[in-house]
Short mmCIF file of C-alpha atoms in Angstrom, two decimals:
data_model
loop_
_atom_site.label_atom_id
_atom_site.label_comp_id
_atom_site.label_asym_id
_atom_site.label_seq_id
_atom_site.Cartn_x
_atom_site.Cartn_y
_atom_site.Cartn_z
CA UNK A 120 -24.81 11.65 20.92
CA UNK A 121 -23.36 13.27 17.66
CA UNK A 122 -25.89 16.62 16.69
CA UNK A 123 -25.64 15.93 12.81
CA UNK A 124 -23.11 18.56 11.17
CA UNK A 125 -23.92 20.01 8.03
CA UNK A 126 -22.83 17.50 5.36
CA UNK A 127 -24.85 15.31 6.99
CA UNK A 128 -27.86 18.07 7.48
CA UNK A 129 -27.79 17.98 3.95
CA UNK A 130 -27.57 15.07 2.94
CA UNK A 131 -31.19 14.30 5.05
CA UNK A 132 -32.26 16.92 3.52
CA UNK A 133 -31.55 15.63 -0.45
CA UNK A 134 -30.62 11.99 -0.65
CA UNK A 135 -32.69 9.07 -2.16
CA UNK A 136 -34.10 6.20 0.11
CA UNK A 137 -32.30 3.42 -1.46
CA UNK A 138 -31.40 0.07 -0.10
CA UNK A 139 -28.34 -0.47 2.26
CA UNK A 140 -26.95 -3.94 2.37
CA UNK A 141 -27.21 -3.33 -2.53
CA UNK A 142 -25.70 0.70 -2.42
CA UNK A 143 -23.03 -1.05 -0.15
CA UNK A 144 -22.05 -3.56 -2.32
CA UNK A 145 -22.37 -1.77 -5.84
CA UNK A 146 -19.43 0.64 -4.10
CA UNK A 147 -17.25 -2.68 -3.39
CA UNK A 148 -18.01 -3.86 -7.08
CA UNK A 149 -16.97 -0.61 -8.17
CA UNK A 150 -13.88 -0.26 -5.65
CA UNK A 151 -12.65 -3.64 -7.44
CA UNK A 152 -13.37 -3.17 -11.09
CA UNK A 153 -10.28 -0.88 -12.10
CA UNK A 154 -7.87 -4.00 -10.54
CA UNK A 155 -10.51 -6.96 -12.69
CA UNK A 156 -9.49 -5.02 -16.27
CA UNK A 157 -5.79 -4.36 -14.89
CA UNK A 158 -5.63 -8.33 -14.55
CA UNK A 159 -8.04 -8.37 -18.78
CA UNK A 160 -4.31 -6.62 -20.40
CA UNK A 161 -1.69 -7.50 -18.16
CA UNK A 162 -2.56 -11.77 -17.36
CA UNK A 163 -2.83 -14.10 -20.79
CA UNK A 164 -4.72 -16.54 -20.78
CA UNK A 165 -7.11 -14.51 -17.41
CA UNK A 166 -10.36 -13.81 -20.09
CA UNK A 167 -10.15 -17.76 -19.56
CA UNK A 168 -10.99 -18.39 -16.16
CA UNK A 169 -7.40 -16.61 -14.29
CA UNK A 170 -8.74 -15.37 -11.01
CA UNK A 171 -6.24 -11.46 -11.01
CA UNK A 172 -6.31 -11.32 -7.57
CA UNK A 173 -2.95 -8.73 -6.39
CA UNK A 174 -0.31 -11.10 -6.33
CA UNK A 175 -1.51 -12.65 -10.12
CA UNK A 176 -0.90 -8.69 -11.25
CA UNK A 177 2.21 -7.78 -9.37
CA UNK A 178 3.82 -10.86 -10.90
CA UNK A 179 3.13 -9.86 -14.51
CA UNK A 180 4.59 -6.23 -13.61
CA UNK A 181 7.39 -4.34 -11.26
CA UNK A 182 5.70 -3.89 -8.21
CA UNK A 183 6.00 -0.23 -8.96
CA UNK A 184 4.42 -0.56 -12.18
CA UNK A 185 2.11 -2.26 -10.60
CA UNK A 186 1.29 0.41 -7.39
CA UNK A 187 1.04 2.97 -9.63
CA UNK A 188 -1.35 1.21 -12.22
CA UNK A 189 -3.63 0.79 -9.49
CA UNK A 190 -3.50 3.74 -7.44
CA UNK A 191 -4.12 5.55 -10.94
CA UNK A 192 -6.85 3.21 -11.42
CA UNK A 193 -8.75 4.95 -8.93
CA UNK A 194 -9.99 8.06 -10.93
CA UNK A 195 -12.42 5.56 -12.75
CA UNK A 196 -13.54 4.53 -9.48
CA UNK A 197 -13.62 7.76 -7.78
CA UNK A 198 -16.02 8.95 -11.22
CA UNK A 199 -18.16 6.18 -10.73
CA UNK A 200 -18.46 6.83 -6.81
CA UNK A 201 -19.99 10.44 -7.33
CA UNK A 202 -22.31 9.12 -10.67
CA UNK A 203 -23.51 6.94 -8.13
CA UNK A 204 -24.24 8.99 -5.58
CA UNK A 205 -25.14 12.25 -8.10
CA UNK A 206 -27.86 10.23 -9.81
CA UNK A 207 -28.83 7.43 -8.57
CA UNK A 208 -28.28 9.05 -4.42
CA UNK A 209 -30.45 12.40 -5.46
CA UNK A 210 -26.46 13.93 -3.00
CA UNK A 211 -24.97 16.95 -3.82
CA UNK A 212 -21.51 18.49 -3.61
CA UNK A 213 -22.95 20.15 -0.08
CA UNK A 214 -24.10 16.14 1.08
CA UNK A 215 -21.43 14.65 0.26
CA UNK A 216 -18.33 17.32 2.81
CA UNK A 217 -17.04 19.19 -1.12
CA UNK A 218 -18.58 22.95 -0.55
CA UNK A 219 -16.04 23.77 2.44
CA UNK A 220 -14.25 27.12 1.89
CA UNK A 221 -10.86 26.25 3.96
CA UNK A 222 -10.46 23.07 1.32
CA UNK A 223 -7.04 23.74 1.00
CA UNK A 224 -5.95 25.13 4.73
CA UNK A 225 -7.90 20.96 5.62
CA UNK A 226 -5.58 19.48 2.29
CA UNK A 227 -3.01 19.83 5.17
CA UNK A 228 -4.36 19.25 8.12
CA UNK A 229 -5.55 16.01 7.40
CA UNK A 230 -1.67 16.09 6.32
CA UNK A 231 0.13 16.80 8.52
CA UNK A 232 -1.95 14.34 10.55
CA UNK A 233 -1.79 11.57 8.07
CA UNK A 234 3.42 11.98 7.79
CA UNK A 235 2.19 12.74 12.39
CA UNK A 236 1.49 9.38 12.62
CA UNK A 237 2.87 6.83 10.13
CA UNK A 238 6.46 9.10 10.91
CA UNK A 239 5.62 7.66 14.94
CA UNK A 240 5.28 3.68 13.76
CA UNK A 241 8.43 4.63 11.69
CA UNK A 242 10.11 5.87 15.41
CA UNK A 243 9.09 2.81 17.02
CA UNK A 244 10.20 0.58 14.53
CA UNK A 245 14.25 2.62 14.28
CA UNK A 246 13.48 2.43 18.35
CA UNK A 247 12.79 -0.95 18.98
CA UNK A 248 15.27 -2.78 16.84
CA UNK A 249 12.03 -3.84 14.24
CA UNK A 250 13.97 -3.51 10.93
CA UNK A 251 17.00 -2.44 9.33
CA UNK A 252 17.08 1.07 7.84
CA UNK A 253 19.22 3.49 5.75
CA UNK A 254 19.00 6.00 2.89
CA UNK A 255 18.31 5.37 -0.34
CA UNK A 256 16.88 8.88 -1.43
CA UNK A 257 20.16 9.55 -3.57
CA UNK A 258 18.59 6.32 -6.37
CA UNK A 259 15.68 7.80 -6.23
CA UNK A 260 14.03 9.89 -9.24
CA UNK A 261 12.29 12.97 -8.56
CA UNK A 262 8.87 12.46 -11.18
CA UNK A 263 8.44 9.26 -10.31
CA UNK A 264 8.31 10.91 -6.64
CA UNK A 265 6.01 12.75 -7.88
CA UNK A 266 4.13 10.58 -9.92
CA UNK A 267 3.66 8.86 -6.57
CA UNK A 268 2.11 11.13 -4.91
CA UNK A 269 -0.62 13.35 -7.00
CA UNK A 270 -0.61 9.08 -7.22
CA UNK A 271 -1.49 8.39 -3.62
CA UNK A 272 -3.85 11.56 -4.15
CA UNK A 273 -6.17 10.14 -5.50
CA UNK A 274 -5.95 6.54 -4.55
CA UNK A 275 -6.90 8.47 -1.18
CA UNK A 276 -9.74 10.74 -1.69
CA UNK A 277 -11.24 7.50 -4.03
CA UNK A 278 -11.21 5.73 -0.20
CA UNK A 279 -12.86 9.49 1.40
CA UNK A 280 -15.61 9.02 -1.40
CA UNK A 281 -16.60 6.26 -1.29
CA UNK A 282 -16.18 5.79 3.31
CA UNK A 283 -16.87 9.10 3.86
CA UNK A 284 -18.35 11.30 1.93
CA UNK A 285 -20.77 8.33 0.10
CA UNK A 286 -21.89 6.04 3.40
CA UNK A 287 -20.76 7.54 6.61
CA UNK A 288 -22.73 10.10 5.87
CA UNK A 289 -25.70 7.66 4.41
CA UNK A 290 -25.74 6.19 7.44
CA UNK A 291 -25.75 9.09 9.28
CA UNK A 292 -28.47 10.12 7.93
CA UNK A 293 -30.36 7.13 8.78
CA UNK A 294 -29.24 5.41 11.61
CA UNK A 295 -26.79 8.91 13.77
CA UNK A 296 -23.47 9.99 13.19
CA UNK A 297 -21.64 7.24 16.17
CA UNK A 298 -23.15 3.56 14.02
CA UNK A 299 -22.77 5.88 11.14
CA UNK A 300 -18.56 6.03 11.91
CA UNK A 301 -18.82 2.12 12.66
CA UNK A 302 -20.42 1.65 10.16
CA UNK A 303 -18.56 2.94 7.34
CA UNK A 304 -14.97 2.01 9.61
CA UNK A 305 -15.83 -1.78 9.41
CA UNK A 306 -16.48 -1.69 5.13
CA UNK A 307 -12.99 0.89 5.40
CA UNK A 308 -11.58 -2.67 6.88
CA UNK A 309 -13.16 -5.25 5.27
CA UNK A 310 -12.34 -3.51 1.72
CA UNK A 311 -8.29 -4.86 2.46
CA UNK A 312 -9.67 -9.10 3.41
CA UNK A 313 -7.02 -9.66 0.19
CA UNK A 314 -4.68 -8.38 0.46
CA UNK A 315 -1.08 -10.46 1.42
CA UNK A 316 -0.89 -11.21 5.01
CA UNK A 317 -4.22 -9.76 6.00
CA UNK A 318 -5.08 -10.66 9.80
CA UNK A 319 -7.28 -10.19 13.10
CA UNK A 320 -4.25 -7.07 13.58
CA UNK A 321 -4.65 -6.18 10.37
CA UNK A 322 -8.38 -5.99 10.66
CA UNK A 323 -7.98 -3.80 13.63
CA UNK A 324 -5.84 -1.78 13.33
CA UNK A 325 -7.67 -1.10 10.10
CA UNK A 326 -10.88 -0.40 10.85
CA UNK A 327 -8.95 1.88 14.29
CA UNK A 328 -7.42 4.38 10.56
CA UNK A 329 -11.24 3.77 9.45
CA UNK A 330 -13.17 5.94 13.02
CA UNK A 331 -10.16 8.29 12.25
CA UNK A 332 -10.56 9.12 8.70
CA UNK A 333 -14.70 9.16 9.96
CA UNK A 334 -13.78 11.17 12.90
CA UNK A 335 -11.83 13.49 11.15
CA UNK A 336 -14.86 14.23 8.06
CA UNK A 337 -16.93 14.55 10.98
CA UNK A 338 -15.14 17.15 12.96
CA UNK A 339 -13.90 19.09 9.38
CA UNK A 340 -16.87 18.20 7.45
CA UNK A 341 -14.43 18.46 4.38
CA UNK A 342 -13.54 15.17 2.87
CA UNK A 343 -10.61 16.60 1.85
CA UNK A 344 -9.63 16.76 5.69
CA UNK A 345 -9.67 12.34 5.42
CA UNK A 346 -7.92 12.23 1.76
CA UNK A 347 -4.85 13.84 2.76
CA UNK A 348 -4.30 11.83 5.83
CA UNK A 349 -5.11 8.75 4.86
CA UNK A 350 -3.28 10.25 1.25
CA UNK A 351 -0.33 10.56 3.45
CA UNK A 352 -0.49 7.85 5.91
CA UNK A 353 0.23 5.79 2.93
CA UNK A 354 2.98 8.28 0.60
CA UNK A 355 4.85 8.51 3.26
CA UNK A 356 4.90 4.88 4.64
CA UNK A 357 5.19 3.62 1.28
CA UNK A 358 7.59 6.65 -0.13
CA UNK A 359 9.15 7.94 2.14
CA UNK A 360 9.69 5.65 4.15
CA UNK A 361 10.22 2.56 2.00
CA UNK A 362 7.67 -0.50 3.77
CA UNK A 363 4.80 -1.80 1.82
CA UNK A 364 0.82 -0.16 2.13
CA UNK A 365 -1.11 -3.67 2.98
CA UNK A 366 -0.38 -6.17 2.80
CA UNK A 367 1.12 -4.95 -1.42
CA UNK A 368 4.53 -5.34 -3.29
CA UNK A 369 6.75 -2.53 -1.84
CA UNK A 370 8.02 -0.54 -4.88
CA UNK A 371 11.65 1.05 -4.90
CA UNK A 372 10.45 4.33 -5.13
CA UNK A 373 11.31 5.43 -1.42
CA UNK A 374 13.91 7.27 0.25
CA UNK A 375 14.83 5.57 2.64
CA UNK A 376 14.62 1.48 2.41
CA UNK A 377 13.18 -0.54 5.01
CA UNK A 378 13.74 -3.73 6.06
CA UNK A 379 11.18 -5.20 8.64
CA UNK A 380 13.63 -7.37 10.44
CA UNK A 381 11.31 -8.49 14.35
CA UNK A 382 8.73 -9.37 15.83
CA UNK A 383 5.04 -9.80 13.42
CA UNK A 384 3.63 -9.01 16.46
CA UNK A 385 5.82 -5.51 16.39
CA UNK A 386 6.16 -5.23 12.52
CA UNK A 387 2.88 -6.50 10.89
CA UNK A 388 4.75 -9.65 9.17
CA UNK A 389 3.98 -10.59 5.38
CA UNK A 390 0.83 -7.32 5.81
CA UNK A 391 3.31 -4.50 6.61
CA UNK A 392 3.13 -2.06 10.21
CA UNK A 393 -1.06 -1.91 9.55
CA UNK A 394 -0.66 -5.33 11.48
CA UNK A 395 1.37 -3.72 13.89
CA UNK A 396 0.68 -3.46 17.84
CA UNK A 397 2.88 -0.73 17.20
CA UNK A 398 0.72 1.05 14.76
CA UNK A 399 -1.83 0.07 17.29
CA UNK A 400 -1.88 2.09 19.58
CA UNK A 401 -0.58 5.17 18.02
CA UNK A 402 -4.13 5.03 16.57
CA UNK A 403 -5.78 4.50 19.61
CA UNK A 404 -4.55 7.61 20.94
CA UNK A 405 -5.65 9.49 18.02
CA UNK A 406 -9.04 8.65 18.70
CA UNK A 407 -9.54 9.71 21.53
CA UNK A 408 -8.28 13.04 20.99
CA UNK A 409 -10.20 13.51 18.37
CA UNK A 410 -13.21 11.83 20.30
CA UNK A 411 -12.82 14.70 22.84
CA UNK A 412 -12.86 17.06 19.18
CA UNK A 413 -15.71 15.45 17.91
CA UNK A 414 -17.90 15.71 21.04
CA UNK A 415 -16.57 20.21 20.60
CA UNK A 416 -17.96 19.96 16.90
CA UNK A 417 -20.95 18.14 18.32
CA UNK A 418 -21.81 20.79 20.99
CA UNK A 419 -21.03 23.14 18.01
CA UNK A 420 -23.43 22.28 15.85
CA UNK A 421 -25.85 21.67 19.20
CA UNK A 422 -25.80 25.74 19.18
CA UNK A 423 -26.06 26.21 15.60
CA UNK A 424 -28.71 24.59 15.24
CA UNK A 425 -31.29 26.11 18.10
CA UNK A 426 -30.20 29.08 16.78
CA UNK A 427 -31.37 28.91 13.37
CA UNK A 428 -34.40 27.50 15.25
CA UNK A 429 -35.16 29.76 17.37
#
């Protein structure tokens, strides 16, 4: 059993009791809203019933333009998430993991974790001869590369604000930390179900990635650590190593071009390496490491709670 950390204790103090199903459904609607608006803007006839899914929208835009539109569209989602949490759930910044004094330090730690994990996957692709790899940095605009980095930072923060800041602590306040980690990680995986190439292994890997981000949030009590890990997992995957993220179109702005050519169980097939066994075993190792760290954090929280009540 994990003891409540500061943000969970704060959530218990201030959060209004709302229907969990309705809360989850509304947050999932907010996730899709930027894509719906993008579809209305770029697809002729969308208002007459054309469904603005990722593949349909991508046919009307270049890969880079589509991905950047999706990334920067998460600004709207983040604003709506925050307003929903503050106004409807009565949450404050402390309950959302936004009050840490070590935001920069935690962000750097998270970025390193995300980068190391994806680099581990990439090196396996090379070692096991599952990809054709070539350098592409000479064809990359530094300005566009930076624009992508900011975009992934916005996207990573947005999804972590929803899944970890809001949902994980919401569930933890009523059902305990372990249940909250499992619940929000399942929702995180389900969020990707409409992406091209999604399958069982993608679901398992995304669930485990949700567990990793959840453990980072619990350990650090700061949403900026999992947000950074999320960001740099995606950014390094897309713009450093040139691999498509979660089945999305592959960007041309990458330092390395990677063409997946091996066994789909190792490369992830159409969904990319997030549906790969190479990713799975790395995630399992990281989960084990972070569970041990979370147990240590739990003991620290138990000691603090004991001192505060004596």
